[in-house]
PDB file of C-alpha atoms in Angstrom:
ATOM      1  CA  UNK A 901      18.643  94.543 -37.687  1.00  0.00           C
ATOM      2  CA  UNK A 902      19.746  91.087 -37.316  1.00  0.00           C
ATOM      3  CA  UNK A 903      17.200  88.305 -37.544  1.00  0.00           C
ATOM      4  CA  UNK A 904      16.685  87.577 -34.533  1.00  0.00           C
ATOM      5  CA  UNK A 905      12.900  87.056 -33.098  1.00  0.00           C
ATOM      6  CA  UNK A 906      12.234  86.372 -29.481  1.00  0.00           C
ATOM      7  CA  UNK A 907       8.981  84.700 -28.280  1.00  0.00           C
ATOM      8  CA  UNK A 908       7.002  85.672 -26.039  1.00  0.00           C
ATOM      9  CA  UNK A 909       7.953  88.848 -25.765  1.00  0.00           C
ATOM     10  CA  UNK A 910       5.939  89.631 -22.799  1.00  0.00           C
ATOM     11  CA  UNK A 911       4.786  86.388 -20.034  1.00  0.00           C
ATOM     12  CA  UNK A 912       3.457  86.756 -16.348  1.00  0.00           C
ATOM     13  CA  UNK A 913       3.908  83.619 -15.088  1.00  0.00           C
ATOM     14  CA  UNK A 914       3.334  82.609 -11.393  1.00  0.00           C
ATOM     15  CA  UNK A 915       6.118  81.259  -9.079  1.00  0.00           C
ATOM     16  CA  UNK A 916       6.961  77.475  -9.147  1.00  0.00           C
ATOM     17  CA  UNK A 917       5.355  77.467 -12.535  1.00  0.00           C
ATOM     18  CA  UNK A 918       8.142  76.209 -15.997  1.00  0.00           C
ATOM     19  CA  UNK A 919       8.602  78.865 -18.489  1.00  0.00           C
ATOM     20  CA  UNK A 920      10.343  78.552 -22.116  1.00  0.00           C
ATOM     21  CA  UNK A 921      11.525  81.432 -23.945  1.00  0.00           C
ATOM     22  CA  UNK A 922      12.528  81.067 -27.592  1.00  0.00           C
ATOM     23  CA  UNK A 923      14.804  82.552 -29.608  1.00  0.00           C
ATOM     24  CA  UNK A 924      14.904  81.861 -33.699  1.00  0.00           C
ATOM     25  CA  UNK A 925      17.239  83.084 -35.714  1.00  0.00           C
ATOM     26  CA  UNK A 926      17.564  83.956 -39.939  1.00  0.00           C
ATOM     27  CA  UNK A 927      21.303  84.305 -39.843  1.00  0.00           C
ATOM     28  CA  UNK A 928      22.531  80.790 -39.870  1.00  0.00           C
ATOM     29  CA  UNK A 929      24.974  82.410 -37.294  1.00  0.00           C
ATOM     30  CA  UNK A 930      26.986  79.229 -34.823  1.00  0.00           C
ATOM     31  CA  UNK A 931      26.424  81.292 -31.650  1.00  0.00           C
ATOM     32  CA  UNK A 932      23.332  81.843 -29.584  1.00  0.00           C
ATOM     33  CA  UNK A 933      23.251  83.023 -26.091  1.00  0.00           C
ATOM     34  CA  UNK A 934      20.729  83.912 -23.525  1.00  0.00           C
ATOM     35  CA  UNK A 935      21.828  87.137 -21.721  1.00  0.00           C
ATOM     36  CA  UNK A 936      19.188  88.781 -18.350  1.00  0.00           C
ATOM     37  CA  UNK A 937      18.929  92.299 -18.266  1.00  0.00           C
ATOM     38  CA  UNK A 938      18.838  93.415 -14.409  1.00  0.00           C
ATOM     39  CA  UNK A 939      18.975  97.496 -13.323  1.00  0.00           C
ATOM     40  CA  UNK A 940      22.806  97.845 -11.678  1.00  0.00           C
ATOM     41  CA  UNK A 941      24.057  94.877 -13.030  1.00  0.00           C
ATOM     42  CA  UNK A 942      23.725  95.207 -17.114  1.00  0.00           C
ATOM     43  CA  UNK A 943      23.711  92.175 -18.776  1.00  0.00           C
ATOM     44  CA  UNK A 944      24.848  88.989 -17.653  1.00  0.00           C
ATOM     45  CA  UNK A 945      25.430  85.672 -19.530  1.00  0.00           C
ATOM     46  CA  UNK A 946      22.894  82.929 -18.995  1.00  0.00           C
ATOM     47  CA  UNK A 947      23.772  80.013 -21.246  1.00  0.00           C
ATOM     48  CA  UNK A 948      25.124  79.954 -24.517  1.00  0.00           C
ATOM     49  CA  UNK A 949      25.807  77.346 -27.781  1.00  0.00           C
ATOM     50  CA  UNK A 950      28.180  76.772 -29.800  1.00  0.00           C
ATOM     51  CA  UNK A 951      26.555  74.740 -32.232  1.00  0.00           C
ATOM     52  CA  UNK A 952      23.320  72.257 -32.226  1.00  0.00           C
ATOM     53  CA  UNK A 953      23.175  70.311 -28.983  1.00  0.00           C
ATOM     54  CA  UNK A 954      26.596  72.255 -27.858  1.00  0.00           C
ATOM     55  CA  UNK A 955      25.716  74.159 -25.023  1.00  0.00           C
ATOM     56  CA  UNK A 956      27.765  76.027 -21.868  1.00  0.00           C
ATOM     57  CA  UNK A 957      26.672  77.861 -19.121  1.00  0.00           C
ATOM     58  CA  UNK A 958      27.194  80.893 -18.355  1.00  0.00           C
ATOM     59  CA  UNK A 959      27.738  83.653 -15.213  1.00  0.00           C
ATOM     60  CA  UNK A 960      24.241  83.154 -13.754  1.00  0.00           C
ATOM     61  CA  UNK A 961      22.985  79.738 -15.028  1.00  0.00           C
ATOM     62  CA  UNK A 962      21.135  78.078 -11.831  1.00  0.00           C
ATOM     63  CA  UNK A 963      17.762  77.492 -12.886  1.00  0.00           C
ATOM     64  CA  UNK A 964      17.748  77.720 -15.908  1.00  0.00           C
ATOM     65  CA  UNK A 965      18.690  75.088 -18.624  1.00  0.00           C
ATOM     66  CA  UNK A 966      19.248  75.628 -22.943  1.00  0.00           C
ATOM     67  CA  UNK A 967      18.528  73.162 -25.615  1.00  0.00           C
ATOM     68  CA  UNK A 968      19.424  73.455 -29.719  1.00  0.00           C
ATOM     69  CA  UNK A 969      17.926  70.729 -31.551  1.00  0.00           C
ATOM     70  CA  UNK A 970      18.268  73.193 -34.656  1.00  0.00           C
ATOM     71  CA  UNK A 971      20.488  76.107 -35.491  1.00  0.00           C
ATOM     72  CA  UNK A 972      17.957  78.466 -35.816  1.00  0.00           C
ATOM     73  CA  UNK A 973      16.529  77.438 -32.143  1.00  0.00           C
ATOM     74  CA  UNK A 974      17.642  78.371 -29.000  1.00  0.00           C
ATOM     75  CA  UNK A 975      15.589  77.346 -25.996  1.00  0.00           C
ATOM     76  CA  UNK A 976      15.462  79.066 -22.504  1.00  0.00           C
ATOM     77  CA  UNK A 977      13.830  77.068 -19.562  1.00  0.00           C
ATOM     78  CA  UNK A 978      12.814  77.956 -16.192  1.00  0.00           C
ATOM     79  CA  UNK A 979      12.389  75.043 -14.725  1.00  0.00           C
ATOM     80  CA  UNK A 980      10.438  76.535 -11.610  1.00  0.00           C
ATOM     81  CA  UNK A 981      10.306  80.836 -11.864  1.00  0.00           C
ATOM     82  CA  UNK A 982      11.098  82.502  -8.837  1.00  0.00           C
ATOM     83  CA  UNK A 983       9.899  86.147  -7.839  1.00  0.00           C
ATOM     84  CA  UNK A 984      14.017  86.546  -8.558  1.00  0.00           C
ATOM     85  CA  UNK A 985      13.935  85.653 -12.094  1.00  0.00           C
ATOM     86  CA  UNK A 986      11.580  88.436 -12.670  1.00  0.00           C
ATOM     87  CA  UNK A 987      13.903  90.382 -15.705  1.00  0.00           C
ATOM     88  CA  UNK A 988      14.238  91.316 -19.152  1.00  0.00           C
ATOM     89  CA  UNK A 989      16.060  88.092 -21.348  1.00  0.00           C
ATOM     90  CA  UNK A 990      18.075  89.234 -24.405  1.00  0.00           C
ATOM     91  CA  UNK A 991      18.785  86.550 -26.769  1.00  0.00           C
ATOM     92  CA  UNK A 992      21.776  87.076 -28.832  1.00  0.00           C
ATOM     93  CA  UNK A 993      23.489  85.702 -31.732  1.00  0.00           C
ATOM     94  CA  UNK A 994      27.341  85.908 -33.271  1.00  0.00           C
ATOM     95  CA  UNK A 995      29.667  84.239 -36.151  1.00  0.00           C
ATOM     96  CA  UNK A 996      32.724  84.384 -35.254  1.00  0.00           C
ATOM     97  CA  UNK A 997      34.452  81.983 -37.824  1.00  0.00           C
ATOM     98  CA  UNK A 998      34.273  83.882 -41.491  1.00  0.00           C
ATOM     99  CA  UNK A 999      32.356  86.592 -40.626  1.00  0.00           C
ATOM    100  CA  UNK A1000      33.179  89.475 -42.614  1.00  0.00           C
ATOM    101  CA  UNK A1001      32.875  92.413 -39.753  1.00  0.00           C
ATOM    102  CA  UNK A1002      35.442  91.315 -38.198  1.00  0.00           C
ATOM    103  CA  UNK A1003      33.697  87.866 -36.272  1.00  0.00           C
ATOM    104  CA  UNK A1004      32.656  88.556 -32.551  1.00  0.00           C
ATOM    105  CA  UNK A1005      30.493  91.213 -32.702  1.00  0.00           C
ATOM    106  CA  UNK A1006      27.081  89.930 -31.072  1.00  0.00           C
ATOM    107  CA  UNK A1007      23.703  90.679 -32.218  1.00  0.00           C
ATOM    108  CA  UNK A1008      20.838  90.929 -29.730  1.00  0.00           C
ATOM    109  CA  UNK A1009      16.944  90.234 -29.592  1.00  0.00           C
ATOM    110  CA  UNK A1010      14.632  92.778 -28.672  1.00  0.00           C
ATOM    111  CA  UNK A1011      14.010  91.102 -25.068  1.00  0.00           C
ATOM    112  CA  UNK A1012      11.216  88.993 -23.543  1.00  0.00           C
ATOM    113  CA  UNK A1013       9.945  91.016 -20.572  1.00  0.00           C
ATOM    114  CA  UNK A1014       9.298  88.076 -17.591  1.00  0.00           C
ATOM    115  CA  UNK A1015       7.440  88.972 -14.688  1.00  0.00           C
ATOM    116  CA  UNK A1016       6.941  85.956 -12.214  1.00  0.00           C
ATOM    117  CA  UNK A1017       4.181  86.727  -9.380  1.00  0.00           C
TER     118      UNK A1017
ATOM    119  CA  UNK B1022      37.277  86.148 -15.309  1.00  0.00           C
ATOM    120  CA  UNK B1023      37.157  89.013 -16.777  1.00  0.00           C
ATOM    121  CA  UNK B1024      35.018  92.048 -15.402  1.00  0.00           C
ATOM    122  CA  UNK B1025      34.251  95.614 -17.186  1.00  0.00           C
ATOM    123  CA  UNK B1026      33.803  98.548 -14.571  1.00  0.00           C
ATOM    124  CA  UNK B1027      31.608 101.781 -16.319  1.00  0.00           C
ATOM    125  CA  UNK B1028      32.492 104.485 -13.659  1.00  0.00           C
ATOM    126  CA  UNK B1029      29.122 106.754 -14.223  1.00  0.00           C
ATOM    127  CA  UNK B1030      25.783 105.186 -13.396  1.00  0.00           C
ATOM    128  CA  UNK B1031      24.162 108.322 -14.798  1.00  0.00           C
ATOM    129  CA  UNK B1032      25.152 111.092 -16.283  1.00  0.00           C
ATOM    130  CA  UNK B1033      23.319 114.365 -17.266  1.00  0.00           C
ATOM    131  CA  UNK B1034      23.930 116.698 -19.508  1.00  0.00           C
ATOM    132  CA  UNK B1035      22.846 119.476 -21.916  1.00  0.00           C
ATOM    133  CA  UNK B1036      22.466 119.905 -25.404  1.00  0.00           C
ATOM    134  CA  UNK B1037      25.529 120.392 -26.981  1.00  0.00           C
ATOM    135  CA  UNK B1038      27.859 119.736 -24.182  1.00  0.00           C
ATOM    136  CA  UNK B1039      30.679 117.057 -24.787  1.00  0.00           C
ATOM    137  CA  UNK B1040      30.422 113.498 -23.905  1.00  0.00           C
ATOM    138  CA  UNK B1041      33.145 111.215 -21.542  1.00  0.00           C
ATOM    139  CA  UNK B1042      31.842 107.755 -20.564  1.00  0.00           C
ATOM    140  CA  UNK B1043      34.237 105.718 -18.771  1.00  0.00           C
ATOM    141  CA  UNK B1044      34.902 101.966 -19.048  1.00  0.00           C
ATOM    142  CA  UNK B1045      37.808 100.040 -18.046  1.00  0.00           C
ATOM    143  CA  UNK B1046      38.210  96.233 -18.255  1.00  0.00           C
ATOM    144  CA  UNK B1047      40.186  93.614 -16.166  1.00  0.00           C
ATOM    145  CA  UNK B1048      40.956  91.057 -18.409  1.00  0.00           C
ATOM    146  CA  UNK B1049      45.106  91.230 -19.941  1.00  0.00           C
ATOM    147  CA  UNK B1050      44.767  89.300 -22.692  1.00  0.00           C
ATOM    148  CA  UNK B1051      43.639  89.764 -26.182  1.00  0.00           C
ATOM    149  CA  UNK B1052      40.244  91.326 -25.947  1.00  0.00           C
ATOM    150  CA  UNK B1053      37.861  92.532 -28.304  1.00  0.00           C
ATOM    151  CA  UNK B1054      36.076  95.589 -27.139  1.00  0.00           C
ATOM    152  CA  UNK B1055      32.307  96.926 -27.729  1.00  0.00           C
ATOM    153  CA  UNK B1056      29.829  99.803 -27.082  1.00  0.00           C
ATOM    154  CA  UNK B1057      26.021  99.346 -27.208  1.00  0.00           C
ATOM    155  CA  UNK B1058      22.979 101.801 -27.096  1.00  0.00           C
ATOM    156  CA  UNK B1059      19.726 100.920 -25.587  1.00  0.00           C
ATOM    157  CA  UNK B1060      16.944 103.372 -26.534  1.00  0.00           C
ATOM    158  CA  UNK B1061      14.353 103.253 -24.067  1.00  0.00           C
ATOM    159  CA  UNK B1062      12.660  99.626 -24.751  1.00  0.00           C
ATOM    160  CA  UNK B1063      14.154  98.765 -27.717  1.00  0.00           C
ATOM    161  CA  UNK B1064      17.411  96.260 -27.860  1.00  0.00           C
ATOM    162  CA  UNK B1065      20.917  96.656 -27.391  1.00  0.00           C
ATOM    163  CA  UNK B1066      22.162  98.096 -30.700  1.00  0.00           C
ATOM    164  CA  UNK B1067      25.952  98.274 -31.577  1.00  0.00           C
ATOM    165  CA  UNK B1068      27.565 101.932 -31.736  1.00  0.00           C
ATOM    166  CA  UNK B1069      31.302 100.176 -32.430  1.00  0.00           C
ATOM    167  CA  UNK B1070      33.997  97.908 -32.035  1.00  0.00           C
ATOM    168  CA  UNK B1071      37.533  97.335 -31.374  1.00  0.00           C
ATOM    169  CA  UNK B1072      39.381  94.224 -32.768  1.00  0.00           C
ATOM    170  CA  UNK B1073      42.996  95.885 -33.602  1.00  0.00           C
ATOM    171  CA  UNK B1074      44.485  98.539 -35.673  1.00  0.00           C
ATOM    172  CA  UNK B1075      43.581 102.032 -35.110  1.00  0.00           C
ATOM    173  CA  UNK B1076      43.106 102.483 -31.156  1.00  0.00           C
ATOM    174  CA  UNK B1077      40.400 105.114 -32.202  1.00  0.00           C
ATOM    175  CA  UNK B1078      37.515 103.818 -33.145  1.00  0.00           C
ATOM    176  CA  UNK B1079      34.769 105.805 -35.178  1.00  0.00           C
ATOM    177  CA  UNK B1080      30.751 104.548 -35.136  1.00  0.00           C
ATOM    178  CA  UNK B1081      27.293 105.695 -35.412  1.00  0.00           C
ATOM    179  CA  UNK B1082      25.912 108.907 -35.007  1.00  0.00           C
ATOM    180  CA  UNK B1083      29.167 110.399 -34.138  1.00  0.00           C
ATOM    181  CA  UNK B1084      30.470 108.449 -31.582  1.00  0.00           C
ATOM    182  CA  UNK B1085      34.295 107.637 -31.042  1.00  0.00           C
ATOM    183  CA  UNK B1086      36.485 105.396 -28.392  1.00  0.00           C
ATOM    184  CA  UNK B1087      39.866 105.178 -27.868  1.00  0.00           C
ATOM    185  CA  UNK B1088      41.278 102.093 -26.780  1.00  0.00           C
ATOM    186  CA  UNK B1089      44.301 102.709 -24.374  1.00  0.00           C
ATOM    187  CA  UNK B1090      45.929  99.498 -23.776  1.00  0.00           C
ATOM    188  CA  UNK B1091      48.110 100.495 -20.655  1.00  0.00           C
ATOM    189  CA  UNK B1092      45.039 101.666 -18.740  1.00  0.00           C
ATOM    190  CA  UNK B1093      42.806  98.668 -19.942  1.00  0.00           C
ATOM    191  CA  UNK B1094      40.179 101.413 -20.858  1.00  0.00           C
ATOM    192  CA  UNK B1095      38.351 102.031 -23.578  1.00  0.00           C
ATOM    193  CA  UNK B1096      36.532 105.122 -23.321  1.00  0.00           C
ATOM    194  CA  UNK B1097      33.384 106.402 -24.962  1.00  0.00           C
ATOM    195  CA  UNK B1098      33.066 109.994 -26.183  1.00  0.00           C
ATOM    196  CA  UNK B1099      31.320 112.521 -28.524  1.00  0.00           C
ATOM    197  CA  UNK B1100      31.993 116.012 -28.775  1.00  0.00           C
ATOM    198  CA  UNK B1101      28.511 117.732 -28.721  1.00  0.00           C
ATOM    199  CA  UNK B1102      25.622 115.104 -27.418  1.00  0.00           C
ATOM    200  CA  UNK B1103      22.093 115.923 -28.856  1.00  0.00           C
ATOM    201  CA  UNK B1104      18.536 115.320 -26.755  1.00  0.00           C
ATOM    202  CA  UNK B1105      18.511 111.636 -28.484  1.00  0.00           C
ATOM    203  CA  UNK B1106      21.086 109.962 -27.298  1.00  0.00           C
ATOM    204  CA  UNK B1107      18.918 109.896 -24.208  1.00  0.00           C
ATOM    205  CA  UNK B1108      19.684 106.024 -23.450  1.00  0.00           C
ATOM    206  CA  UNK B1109      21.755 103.588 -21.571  1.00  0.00           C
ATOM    207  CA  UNK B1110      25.398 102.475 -22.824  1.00  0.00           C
ATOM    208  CA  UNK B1111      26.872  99.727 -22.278  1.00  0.00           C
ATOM    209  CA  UNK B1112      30.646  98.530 -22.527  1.00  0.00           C
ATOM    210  CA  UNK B1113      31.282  94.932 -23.472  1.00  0.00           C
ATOM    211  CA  UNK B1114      34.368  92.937 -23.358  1.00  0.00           C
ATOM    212  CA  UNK B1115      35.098  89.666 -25.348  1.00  0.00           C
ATOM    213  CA  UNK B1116      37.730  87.058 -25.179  1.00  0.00           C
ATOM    214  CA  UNK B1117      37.339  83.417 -25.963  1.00  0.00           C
ATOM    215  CA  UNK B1118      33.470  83.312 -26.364  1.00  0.00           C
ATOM    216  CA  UNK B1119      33.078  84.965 -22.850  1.00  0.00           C
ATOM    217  CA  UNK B1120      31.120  88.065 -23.161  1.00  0.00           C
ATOM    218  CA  UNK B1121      31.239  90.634 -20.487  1.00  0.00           C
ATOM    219  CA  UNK B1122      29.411  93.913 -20.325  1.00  0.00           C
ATOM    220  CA  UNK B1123      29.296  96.788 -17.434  1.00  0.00           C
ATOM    221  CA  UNK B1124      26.559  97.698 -15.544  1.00  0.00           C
ATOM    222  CA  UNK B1125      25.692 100.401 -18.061  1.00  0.00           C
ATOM    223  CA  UNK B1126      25.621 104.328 -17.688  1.00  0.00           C
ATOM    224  CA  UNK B1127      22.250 106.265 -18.509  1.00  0.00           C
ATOM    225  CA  UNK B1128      22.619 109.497 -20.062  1.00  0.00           C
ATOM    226  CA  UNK B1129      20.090 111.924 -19.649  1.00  0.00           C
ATOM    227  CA  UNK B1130      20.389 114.686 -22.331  1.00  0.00           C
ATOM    228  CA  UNK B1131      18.221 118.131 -21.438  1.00  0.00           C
ATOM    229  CA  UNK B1132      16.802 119.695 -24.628  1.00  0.00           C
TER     230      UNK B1132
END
């Protein structure tokens, strides 16, 4: 498994409230993305980074923002949870310059479960 | 943008029956194309890739895909499926740091 540890990995939060999500990785890898996890619509990209303090958003970005102060830390922010960010959040690393596999392959968390009541 | 269309939402079979999951992809450039696994509540895991070469690809636990270019599919298959790979697939489609996956099919294999 890639080293990838999300935190927490379970949160019920109440609407209106902010949330953070973290993601740290081992792997030194450039790329970290935040992916939700919603029944009918498989994954779909949050934010990503491309490198400390390089971040772009993704399909499904409003409200939520990213920060990487470090390359082993990617942040995920709700600034105020809805009922509709209620989902499972993948975080998800790749190297795609050098890598020896072949570069874009992208390595996932094991998901924060977010409930928002 | 680029979108990836899995045809099945859920599929059932037996033991020992043979595996077709569908996946095409609208995107006509370069593309780099993936399956995943998710076990019930565990992680996306990667069964394999396509990058070039070979159109067939080979990966874990005895699946294969074959990348047809003209149909922009790249279909998932294995030739006798086994009660654990009871899970949810998912095809994926990169280009230019744009990820894309389908809304996932969910095999049900009955021992």
């Amino acid at each position: 498994d890639a080293g990838i540890t999300q935190s927490p990995r379970h949160k019920v939060t109440e609407t209106g409230t902010p949330v953070t999500l973290r993601c740290h990785q081992t792997e030194n890898h450039r790329y970290m993305y935040w992916y939700r996890q919603d029944p009918g619509h498989g994954l779909r990209l949050i934010h990503y980074s491309y490198g400390v303090k390089d971040t772009d958003k993704g399909e499904v970005s409003d409200g939520y923002s990213v920060s990487r102060s470090k390359t082993e830390d990617f942040l995920l922010t709700l600034e105020s949870a809805t009922s509709s960010q209620t989902s499972v959040y993948f975080c998800a690393i790749s190297d795609p310059i050098g890598a020896g596999d072949g570069g874009n392959t992208i390595y996932f968390g094991e998901g924060s479960w977010l409930t928002v009541v | 943008a680029q979108s990836v269309s899995q045809h099945n939402h859920h599929v059932i079979l037996s033991e020992a029956a043979s595996l077709e999951l569908g996946c095409n992809y609208s995107y006509g450039g370069t593309v780099n194309l993936f399956w995943y696994v998710q076990y019930p509540g565990q992680h996306l895991q990667l069964l394999l890739k396509y990058f070039s070469g070979d159109p067939l690809v080979k990966g874990i636990k005895g699946f294969e895909a074959e990348f047809i270019k003209s149909k922009f599919s790249f279909n998932l298959r294995k030739p006798s499926v086994q009660w654990s790979d009871t899970a949810e697939y998912f095809c994926a489609v990169y280009n230019n740091n744009d990820m894309r996956f389908g809304a996932g099919t969910r095999l049900t294999v009955k021992p």
